[in-house]
Amino acid sequence: MKISVTMVRVIFSDIVKVDSNLSKNELFSRARIFFSSSFNSSKAVLDVQDKETGELIGNGILKTNGNAGYSYPYGYVKFNIKILFKGW
């Protein structure tokens, strides 16, 4: 069986304007809760958690389940995520 490894870098970037009464600190806290509930250990995923600057930076690996109607193989996807919260 021939195994082919393809390395592709994909970048997604978006700015989300929040029309809310929530403060920067509350949004930051909710994002940390997202990391805690989405990954086995938010401490293992998050490299930077700076509430003062409103910055969360993390790295992780997701296991893919294979084709499932799409054109990707079984394997792993490494990712970096950066979330910035700015006051208004």
C-alpha positions as a Markdown table, in Angstrom:
| # | Residue | x | y | z |
|---|---|---|---|---|
| 1 | Met | 0.0 | 0.0 | 0.0 |
| 2 | Lys | 1.4 | 3.4 | -1.1 |
| 3 | Ile | 1.0 | 6.2 | 1.5 |
| 4 | Ser | 1.1 | 9.7 | 0.3 |
| 5 | Val | 1.5 | 12.7 | 2.7 |
| 6 | Thr | 0.4 | 16.1 | 1.6 |
| 7 | Met | 1.3 | 19.2 | 3.5 |
| 8 | Val | -1.0 | 22.1 | 2.8 |
| 9 | Arg | -1.2 | 25.4 | 4.7 |
| 10 | Val | -4.6 | 26.9 | 4.8 |
| 11 | Ile | -5.2 | 30.3 | 6.5 |
| 12 | Phe | -8.7 | 31.4 | 7.6 |
| 13 | Ser | -8.9 | 34.9 | 9.0 |
| 14 | Asp | -12.0 | 37.0 | 10.0 |
| 15 | Ile | -12.9 | 40.0 | 12.0 |
| 16 | Val | -16.1 | 39.6 | 14.0 |
| 17 | Lys | -17.8 | 42.7 | 15.3 |
| 18 | Val | -19.8 | 42.0 | 18.3 |
| 19 | Asp | -22.9 | 44.0 | 18.9 |
| 20 | Ser | -23.2 | 43.2 | 22.6 |
| 21 | Asn | -23.1 | 44.6 | 26.1 |
| 22 | Leu | -20.4 | 42.1 | 27.0 |
| 23 | Ser | -17.0 | 43.5 | 28.0 |
| 24 | Lys | -13.7 | 42.5 | 26.5 |
| 25 | Asn | -12.9 | 40.6 | 29.7 |
| 26 | Glu | -16.3 | 38.7 | 29.6 |
| 27 | Leu | -15.7 | 37.7 | 25.9 |
| 28 | Phe | -12.1 | 36.6 | 26.8 |
| 29 | Ser | -13.5 | 34.4 | 29.7 |
| 30 | Arg | -16.1 | 32.8 | 27.4 |
| 31 | Ala | -13.4 | 32.0 | 24.8 |
| 32 | Arg | -11.4 | 30.3 | 27.5 |
| 33 | Ile | -14.5 | 28.2 | 28.4 |
| 34 | Phe | -14.8 | 27.3 | 24.7 |
| 35 | Phe | -11.2 | 26.0 | 24.8 |
| 36 | Ser | -11.8 | 24.1 | 28.0 |
| 37 | Ser | -14.9 | 22.4 | 26.7 |
| 38 | Ser | -13.6 | 21.7 | 23.2 |
| 39 | Phe | -10.3 | 20.2 | 24.0 |
| 40 | Asn | -9.1 | 17.6 | 26.5 |
| 41 | Ser | -6.9 | 20.3 | 28.2 |
| 42 | Ser | -7.1 | 24.0 | 27.4 |
| 43 | Lys | -3.7 | 24.3 | 29.1 |
| 44 | Ala | -2.2 | 22.0 | 26.6 |
| 45 | Val | -3.7 | 23.9 | 23.7 |
| 46 | Leu | -3.3 | 27.5 | 24.8 |
| 47 | Asp | 0.2 | 28.9 | 24.6 |
| 48 | Val | -0.7 | 32.5 | 25.4 |
| 49 | Gln | -3.5 | 33.6 | 27.7 |
| 50 | Asp | -3.1 | 37.3 | 28.2 |
| 51 | Lys | -6.2 | 38.9 | 29.6 |
| 52 | Glu | -4.5 | 42.3 | 29.7 |
| 53 | Thr | -4.0 | 42.4 | 26.0 |
| 54 | Gly | -7.1 | 40.3 | 25.2 |
| 55 | Glu | -5.0 | 37.6 | 23.4 |
| 56 | Leu | -5.4 | 33.9 | 23.2 |
| 57 | Ile | -3.0 | 31.8 | 21.0 |
| 58 | Gly | -3.1 | 28.1 | 20.8 |
| 59 | Asn | -2.0 | 25.0 | 18.8 |
| 60 | Gly | -3.5 | 21.6 | 18.5 |
| 61 | Ile | -4.0 | 18.5 | 16.4 |
| 62 | Leu | -7.3 | 17.0 | 15.2 |
| 63 | Lys | -7.7 | 13.5 | 13.9 |
| 64 | Thr | -9.6 | 13.2 | 10.6 |
| 65 | Asn | -12.0 | 10.3 | 10.1 |
| 66 | Gly | -11.3 | 10.0 | 6.4 |
| 67 | Asn | -13.2 | 10.7 | 3.3 |
| 68 | Ala | -16.8 | 10.9 | 4.5 |
| 69 | Gly | -17.9 | 12.5 | 1.2 |
| 70 | Tyr | -14.9 | 14.8 | 1.0 |
| 71 | Ser | -11.5 | 14.4 | -0.7 |
| 72 | Tyr | -9.3 | 14.1 | 2.4 |
| 73 | Pro | -7.6 | 10.9 | 3.8 |
| 74 | Tyr | -7.4 | 9.6 | 7.3 |
| 75 | Gly | -4.8 | 11.5 | 9.2 |
| 76 | Tyr | -4.1 | 14.5 | 11.4 |
| 77 | Val | -4.6 | 18.2 | 11.0 |
| 78 | Lys | -2.3 | 20.5 | 12.9 |
| 79 | Phe | -3.6 | 24.0 | 13.6 |
| 80 | Asn | -2.8 | 27.3 | 15.2 |
| 81 | Ile | -5.5 | 29.6 | 16.5 |
| 82 | Lys | -5.2 | 33.2 | 17.5 |
| 83 | Ile | -8.1 | 35.2 | 19.0 |
| 84 | Leu | -7.8 | 38.9 | 19.9 |
| 85 | Phe | -10.3 | 40.9 | 21.9 |
| 86 | Lys | -10.3 | 44.6 | 21.6 |
| 87 | Gly | -12.3 | 47.0 | 23.7 |
| 88 | Trp | -14.7 | 49.5 | 22.3 |
